[in-house]
Coordinates of C-alpha atoms and ligand atoms in Angstrom, one line a residue:
X29 CA 182.1 227.2 217.4
X30 CA 180.6 230.6 217.9
X31 CA 177.0 230.9 216.6
X32 CA 177.6 234.5 215.5
X33 CA 179.1 235.4 212.1
X34 CA 181.4 238.0 213.7
X35 CA 183.1 235.4 215.9
X36 CA 184.3 233.2 213.0
X37 CA 187.9 233.2 211.8
X38 CA 188.2 233.4 208.0
X39 CA 188.2 229.7 207.3
X40 CA 185.1 229.0 209.4
X41 CA 183.4 232.1 207.9
X42 CA 184.1 230.8 204.4
X43 CA 182.7 227.4 205.3
X44 CA 179.6 229.0 206.8
X45 CA 178.9 231.2 203.8
X46 CA 179.3 228.1 201.5
X47 CA 177.0 226.0 203.6
X48 CA 174.3 228.7 203.8
X49 CA 174.3 229.4 200.0
X50 CA 175.9 232.9 200.3
X51 CA 179.1 231.7 198.7
X52 CA 182.4 231.2 200.4
X53 CA 184.1 233.3 197.7
X54 CA 182.6 236.4 199.4
X55 CA 184.2 235.6 202.8
X56 CA 186.9 238.3 202.5
X57 CA 184.3 241.0 201.6
X58 CA 182.1 240.0 204.5
X59 CA 185.1 239.8 206.9
X60 CA 186.3 243.2 205.7
X61 CA 182.9 244.8 206.5
X62 CA 182.7 243.0 209.9
X63 CA 186.1 243.6 211.2
X64 CA 187.9 246.3 209.3
X65 CA 185.2 248.8 208.3
X66 CA 182.7 248.0 211.0
X67 CA 180.1 248.5 208.1
X68 CA 176.5 247.3 208.3
X69 CA 176.1 244.2 206.1
X70 CA 173.2 245.6 204.2
X71 CA 175.7 248.0 202.5
X72 CA 177.4 245.1 200.8
X73 CA 175.5 245.6 197.5
X74 CA 178.4 244.2 195.5
X75 CA 177.3 240.7 196.6
X76 CA 174.2 241.1 194.3
X77 CA 170.6 241.2 195.6
X78 CA 170.1 237.4 195.9
X79 CA 173.2 236.6 197.8
X80 CA 172.9 239.8 199.9
X81 CA 169.4 238.9 201.1
X82 CA 170.6 235.4 201.9
X83 CA 173.5 236.9 203.9
X84 CA 171.1 239.1 205.8
X85 CA 168.9 236.1 206.6
X86 CA 171.7 234.0 208.0
X87 CA 173.9 236.7 209.6
X88 CA 173.4 236.5 213.3
X89 CA 175.7 239.0 214.9
X90 CA 176.8 239.7 218.5
X91 CA 174.8 242.4 220.2
X92 CA 177.3 244.3 222.4
X93 CA 176.5 247.9 223.2
X94 CA 178.2 250.4 225.5
X95 CA 175.4 250.9 228.0
X96 CA 177.2 253.4 230.2
X97 CA 180.3 255.5 229.9
X98 CA 182.3 257.1 232.8
X99 CA 185.0 259.6 231.8
X100 CA 187.7 260.6 234.3
X101 CA 189.7 263.8 234.5
X102 CA 192.9 261.8 233.7
X103 CA 191.6 260.9 230.2
X104 CA 190.5 257.4 231.1
X105 CA 187.0 256.4 230.1
X106 CA 185.3 253.3 231.6
X107 CA 182.6 251.5 229.7
X108 CA 180.0 249.1 230.8
X109 CA 178.9 246.9 227.9
X110 CA 175.5 245.3 227.8
X111 CA 175.3 241.7 226.5
X112 CA 172.4 240.0 224.8
X113 CA 171.4 238.0 227.9
X114 CA 171.4 241.1 230.2
X115 CA 174.7 240.5 231.8
X116 CA 177.3 243.2 231.7
X117 CA 181.1 243.3 231.2
X118 CA 183.6 246.2 231.2
X119 CA 186.3 247.9 229.4
X120 CA 188.5 251.0 229.8
X121 CA 190.1 253.3 227.3
X122 CA 193.4 254.4 228.7
X123 CA 195.6 257.3 227.3
X124 CA 199.2 256.3 226.7
X125 CA 202.3 258.5 226.2
X126 CA 202.3 260.1 222.7
X127 CA 203.9 257.9 220.1
X128 CA 206.7 258.9 217.7
X129 CA 206.4 262.1 215.6
X130 CA 203.9 261.3 212.8
X131 CA 205.1 261.0 209.2
X132 CA 203.7 263.3 206.6
X133 CA 200.0 262.6 206.0
X134 CA 199.7 260.7 209.3
X135 CA 197.3 262.5 211.7
X136 CA 197.5 261.4 215.3
X137 CA 200.2 261.5 217.9
X138 CA 197.8 259.8 220.2
X139 CA 198.1 256.3 221.5
X140 CA 195.2 254.8 223.5
X141 CA 195.0 251.4 225.0
X142 CA 191.8 249.5 225.3
X143 CA 191.5 247.1 228.3
X144 CA 189.4 244.1 227.1
X145 CA 187.4 241.6 229.2
X146 CA 187.4 237.9 228.4
X147 CA 184.8 236.7 230.9
X148 CA 182.0 238.1 233.0
X149 CA 183.6 237.9 236.5
X150 CA 186.5 235.5 237.0
X151 CA 186.8 232.0 238.5
X152 CA 190.4 232.4 239.8
X153 CA 189.5 234.4 242.9
X154 CA 192.8 236.2 243.6
X155 CA 192.9 237.7 247.1
X156 CA 193.7 241.2 245.8
X157 CA 191.2 241.5 242.9
X158 CA 187.7 243.0 242.9
X159 CA 186.7 241.0 239.8
X160 CA 187.7 237.8 241.5
X161 CA 185.1 238.4 244.2
X162 CA 182.3 238.1 241.6
X163 CA 183.2 234.5 240.8
X164 CA 182.6 233.5 237.2
X165 CA 179.2 234.4 235.7
X166 CA 180.2 233.1 232.3
X167 CA 182.9 233.2 229.6
X168 CA 182.4 235.5 226.7
X169 CA 182.1 234.2 223.1
X170 CA 184.6 235.3 220.6
X171 CA 182.0 237.4 218.9
X172 CA 181.2 239.1 222.2
X173 CA 184.9 240.0 222.8
X174 CA 185.1 241.4 219.3
X175 CA 181.7 243.1 219.8
X176 CA 183.3 244.9 222.8
X177 CA 186.2 245.9 220.7
X178 CA 184.0 247.1 217.8
X179 CA 181.8 249.1 220.2
X180 CA 184.9 250.6 221.8
X181 CA 186.3 251.5 218.3
X182 CA 183.1 253.4 217.4
X183 CA 183.1 255.3 220.7
X184 CA 186.8 256.0 220.5
X185 CA 186.3 257.4 217.0
X186 CA 183.5 259.7 218.2
X187 CA 186.0 260.9 220.9
X188 CA 188.7 261.3 218.3
X189 CA 190.9 259.0 220.4
X190 CA 192.0 256.1 218.2
X191 CA 192.7 252.8 219.8
X192 CA 196.3 251.7 219.1
X193 CA 196.8 249.0 221.7
X194 CA 194.7 246.2 223.3
X195 CA 195.4 244.6 226.7
X196 CA 193.5 241.6 227.9
X197 CA 193.5 242.9 231.4
X198 CA 189.9 243.5 232.0
X199 CA 187.5 241.1 233.7
X200 CA 188.4 237.4 233.6
X201 CA 191.3 235.1 232.9
X202 CA 191.9 234.9 229.2
X203 CA 193.5 231.4 229.2
X204 CA 190.4 230.0 230.9
X205 CA 188.5 231.0 227.8
X206 CA 191.1 229.8 225.5
X207 CA 189.1 228.8 222.4
X208 CA 187.4 232.1 222.2
X209 CA 190.6 234.0 222.9
X210 CA 192.5 232.2 220.1
X211 CA 189.7 232.9 217.6
X212 CA 189.7 236.5 218.6
X213 CA 193.5 236.7 218.1
X214 CA 193.2 235.0 214.7
X215 CA 190.5 237.4 213.6
X216 CA 192.4 240.5 214.9
X217 CA 195.6 239.5 213.1
X218 CA 193.9 238.4 209.8
X219 CA 195.2 240.6 207.0
X220 CA 191.5 241.2 206.0
X221 CA 190.6 242.4 209.5
X222 CA 191.5 245.4 211.6
X223 CA 195.3 244.7 211.3
X224 CA 196.3 246.1 214.6
X225 CA 200.0 245.4 215.1
X226 CA 200.3 242.1 217.0
X227 CA 203.0 243.4 219.2
X228 CA 200.5 246.0 220.4
X229 CA 198.2 243.3 221.7
X230 CA 198.9 242.0 225.2
X231 CA 197.4 238.9 226.8
X232 CA 197.8 238.9 230.6
X233 CA 197.5 235.7 232.6
X234 CA 198.1 234.3 236.1
X235 CA 199.9 231.5 234.2
X236 CA 198.8 228.0 233.3
X237 CA 201.8 226.2 231.8
X238 CA 199.9 224.1 229.3
X239 CA 197.9 227.1 228.1
X240 CA 201.0 229.2 227.7
X241 CA 202.6 226.4 225.7
X242 CA 199.4 226.2 223.5
X243 CA 199.6 230.0 223.0
X244 CA 203.2 229.7 222.0
X245 CA 202.4 226.9 219.6
X246 CA 199.5 228.7 218.0
X247 CA 201.0 232.2 217.6
X248 CA 204.8 231.7 217.8
X249 CA 205.2 234.7 220.2
X250 CA 203.7 237.3 217.8
X251 CA 201.5 238.6 220.6
X252 CA 202.8 240.1 223.8
X253 CA 202.5 237.9 226.9
X254 CA 202.2 239.4 230.4
X255 CA 202.5 237.0 233.3
X256 CA 201.0 238.1 236.6
X257 CA 203.7 236.9 239.1
X258 CA 203.0 238.9 242.2
X259 CA 205.2 236.8 244.6
X260 CA 208.8 235.6 244.7
X261 CA 208.0 232.4 246.6
X262 CA 205.6 229.6 245.8
X263 CA 204.1 229.7 249.3
X264 CA 203.1 233.4 249.1
X265 CA 202.0 233.1 245.4
X266 CA 199.6 230.3 246.4
X267 CA 198.1 232.5 249.1
X268 CA 197.5 235.3 246.7
X269 CA 196.5 233.4 243.6
X270 CA 194.6 230.1 244.2
X271 CA 195.4 228.8 240.7
X272 CA 199.2 229.0 241.4
X273 CA 199.1 225.5 242.9
X274 CA 198.5 224.1 239.4
X275 CA 201.5 225.8 237.9
X276 CA 204.4 226.0 240.5
X277 CA 207.0 228.7 240.0
X278 CA 209.7 226.4 238.7
X279 CA 207.4 224.8 236.1
X280 CA 206.2 228.3 235.1
X281 CA 209.8 229.5 234.7
X282 CA 210.6 226.5 232.5
X283 CA 207.5 227.3 230.3
X284 CA 208.5 230.9 230.0
X285 CA 212.0 230.1 229.1
X286 CA 210.8 228.2 226.0
X287 CA 208.3 230.9 225.1
X288 CA 209.3 232.2 221.6
X289 CA 210.4 235.8 221.6
X290 CA 210.9 236.8 217.9
X291 CA 212.9 240.0 217.1
X292 CA 213.2 242.3 220.1
X293 CA 210.1 240.9 221.8
X294 CA 210.2 240.4 225.6
X295 CA 208.0 239.0 228.3
X296 CA 206.2 241.2 230.7
X297 CA 206.2 240.1 234.4
X298 CA 203.6 241.9 236.3
X299 CA 204.3 242.3 240.0
X300 CA 201.6 243.9 242.2
X301 CA 203.1 245.8 245.2
X302 CA 201.4 244.7 248.4
X303 CA 203.4 246.5 251.1
X304 CA 204.4 244.3 254.0
X305 CA 203.6 241.2 252.1
X306 CA 205.4 240.7 248.8
X307 CA 207.9 243.6 249.0
X308 CA 210.2 241.9 251.6
X309 CA 213.9 241.5 250.5
X310 CA 213.2 237.7 250.3
X311 CA 210.2 238.0 248.0
X312 CA 212.0 240.5 245.8
X313 CA 215.0 238.3 245.7
X314 CA 212.7 235.4 244.5
X315 CA 211.4 237.8 241.8
X316 CA 214.9 238.7 240.7
X317 CA 215.9 235.0 240.6
X318 CA 212.8 234.2 238.5
X319 CA 213.4 237.1 236.1
X320 CA 217.2 237.0 235.7
X321 CA 217.5 234.5 232.8
X322 CA 214.3 235.5 231.0
X323 CA 214.2 238.2 228.4
X324 CA 211.7 240.3 230.3
X325 CA 210.6 243.6 231.9
X326 CA 209.2 243.6 235.3
X327 CA 206.2 246.0 235.6
X328 CA 205.6 247.0 239.2
X329 CA 201.9 247.7 239.8
X330 CA 201.0 249.7 242.9
X331 CA 198.1 247.9 244.4
X332 CA 194.7 249.7 244.0
X333 CA 192.9 249.4 247.3
X334 CA 189.1 248.9 247.3
X335 CA 186.5 248.7 250.0
X336 CA 186.6 245.6 252.1
X337 CA 190.0 244.4 250.8
X338 CA 192.6 243.5 253.5
X339 CA 195.6 245.1 251.7
X340 CA 196.7 248.7 251.4
X341 CA 198.4 250.6 248.5
X342 CA 202.1 251.2 248.7
X343 CA 203.4 254.8 249.3
X344 CA 205.9 256.5 247.1
X345 CA 208.8 255.4 249.3
X346 CA 207.8 251.7 249.2
X347 CA 207.4 251.8 245.4
X348 CA 210.9 253.3 244.9
X349 CA 212.4 250.8 247.4
X350 CA 211.2 247.9 245.3
X351 CA 212.2 249.6 242.1
X352 CA 215.8 250.2 243.5
X353 CA 216.0 246.5 244.6
X354 CA 215.3 245.4 241.0
X355 CA 217.6 248.0 239.5
X356 CA 220.5 246.9 241.8
X357 CA 219.9 243.4 240.6
X358 CA 220.0 244.7 237.0
X359 CA 216.5 243.5 236.2
X360 CA 214.7 245.8 233.6
X361 CA 211.8 247.3 235.4
X362 CA 209.1 249.9 235.1
X363 CA 206.4 251.3 237.4
X364 CA 202.8 251.2 236.1
X365 CA 201.2 254.6 236.1
X366 CA 197.7 253.9 237.2
X367 CA 194.8 255.7 235.6
X368 CA 191.1 255.7 236.3
X369 CA 191.1 254.9 240.1
X370 CA 188.4 257.6 240.6
X371 CA 186.0 255.8 238.3
X372 CA 187.1 252.3 239.4
X373 CA 188.6 251.7 236.0
X374 CA 192.0 250.8 237.2
X375 CA 193.5 247.3 237.3
X376 CA 191.6 245.0 239.6
X377 CA 188.8 247.5 240.2
X378 CA 186.5 246.3 237.5
X379 CA 183.2 245.1 238.9
X380 CA 183.0 247.7 241.6
X381 CA 179.7 249.5 241.7
X382 CA 179.1 252.5 239.4
X383 CA 175.9 253.9 240.9
X384 CA 177.8 256.8 242.5
X385 CA 179.2 257.9 239.1
X386 CA 177.3 259.8 236.3
X387 CA 177.2 258.1 232.9
X388 CA 177.7 260.4 229.9
X389 CA 175.6 258.2 227.6
Ligands
SAH428 N1 193.3 237.5 234.8 C1 194.4 238.1 234.1 C2 194.1 239.5 233.4 C3 193.2 240.4 234.2 S1 193.8 241.2 235.6 C4 195.5 238.3 235.1 O1 195.3 238.2 236.3 O2 196.7 238.5 234.7 C5 194.9 242.3 235.0 C6 196.0 242.8 235.9 O3 195.4 243.5 237.0 C7 196.7 241.6 236.6 O4 198.1 241.8 236.5 C8 196.2 241.7 238.0 O5 197.1 241.1 238.9 C9 196.1 243.1 238.2 N2 195.3 243.5 239.4 C10 194.3 242.7 239.9 N3 193.8 243.3 241.0 C11 194.5 244.5 241.2 C12 194.4 245.6 242.1 N4 193.5 245.6 243.1 N5 195.3 246.6 242.0 C13 196.2 246.6 241.0 N6 196.3 245.6 240.1 C14 195.4 244.6 240.2
SF4_429 FE1 190.9 236.8 237.8 FE2 193.1 238.2 237.0 FE3 191.4 239.1 239.0 FE4 193.0 237.0 239.4 S1 193.7 239.1 239.0 S2 190.8 237.2 240.0 S3 193.0 235.9 237.5 S4 191.0 238.8 236.8

């Protein structure tokens, strides 16, 4: 269990407040301050002086700060978070297309997505990913993941750019930090918390069948699942993603078929375009075969090249050729518009050095 108060789901927080003499009956008030209002705990005078001073004595909170911020001309802002032990992790604020016309009294047309990290580095080591080259430094605690989100919400408010979506597509493989991830999702979806719409929260994974089943069991498909597929054949997938051996394509397909999709929910299949490698007619056929009986949208991601990587980015013609292949097979498909390449804030580029950029804070 997380040692920090801000990493505890409501039940665990109630138990902790009981055990320390603050009183479990105040759990909702404390939770509200920690996760909805982001208010300092010393402002909770309604607890009364004795209980408040006890709370301040026992309340160990995560210490995550934005250490550096790198804005880009395309509206993306990349953040380096400092953690208590001196390690760093990363996040990116990404502008999205404007949402629906606001109702009377509603302010913003803006939609911004926050890319969240679940680990420092990543143990999976995919051939195409800069984060994978770091290896795993360590997993983040639930409170550190929420600390990132809280720091990001404060900075986004200063910029007047509200965060409306979260994507677990930063550093790390979320399902290899499953306990912390599940606690974070419980806290995010608690009615006393931030109350971001669960369908606006996406967890991206290279796919571990047992973990996807556990995710389905715990949350019944309320959160959006994105599966990083990246190959149409098992042989190529294993070359690109070492962890693919553990969850072969046919087992993964069976797992996704039983993943609950309430309402109009769908799965997202992410497919990185690596020209000359996974965009051959055979690999694309394999992708279509995998996707055809799933309720899904394939998101084609143009590969972001980085120094020292053996692959190149696709050109416009290669992207549209892959798109047409899927369209002809009647597979719903979109092309990811990449943001933030210049500040290395785009997919798979986290971990690349920032020394050559100027931080604004
Ligand atoms: N570990 C999880 C989530 C983090 S990576 C996962 O792999 O799904 C988020 C997305 O970025 C994944 O779809 C990943 O395949 C993609 N990605 C990694 N390296 C990339 C690169 N160099 N260019 C474009 N996308 C990349
Ligand atoms: Fe890890 Fe995802 Fe990068 Fe693979 S793509 S190394 S799983 S962060």
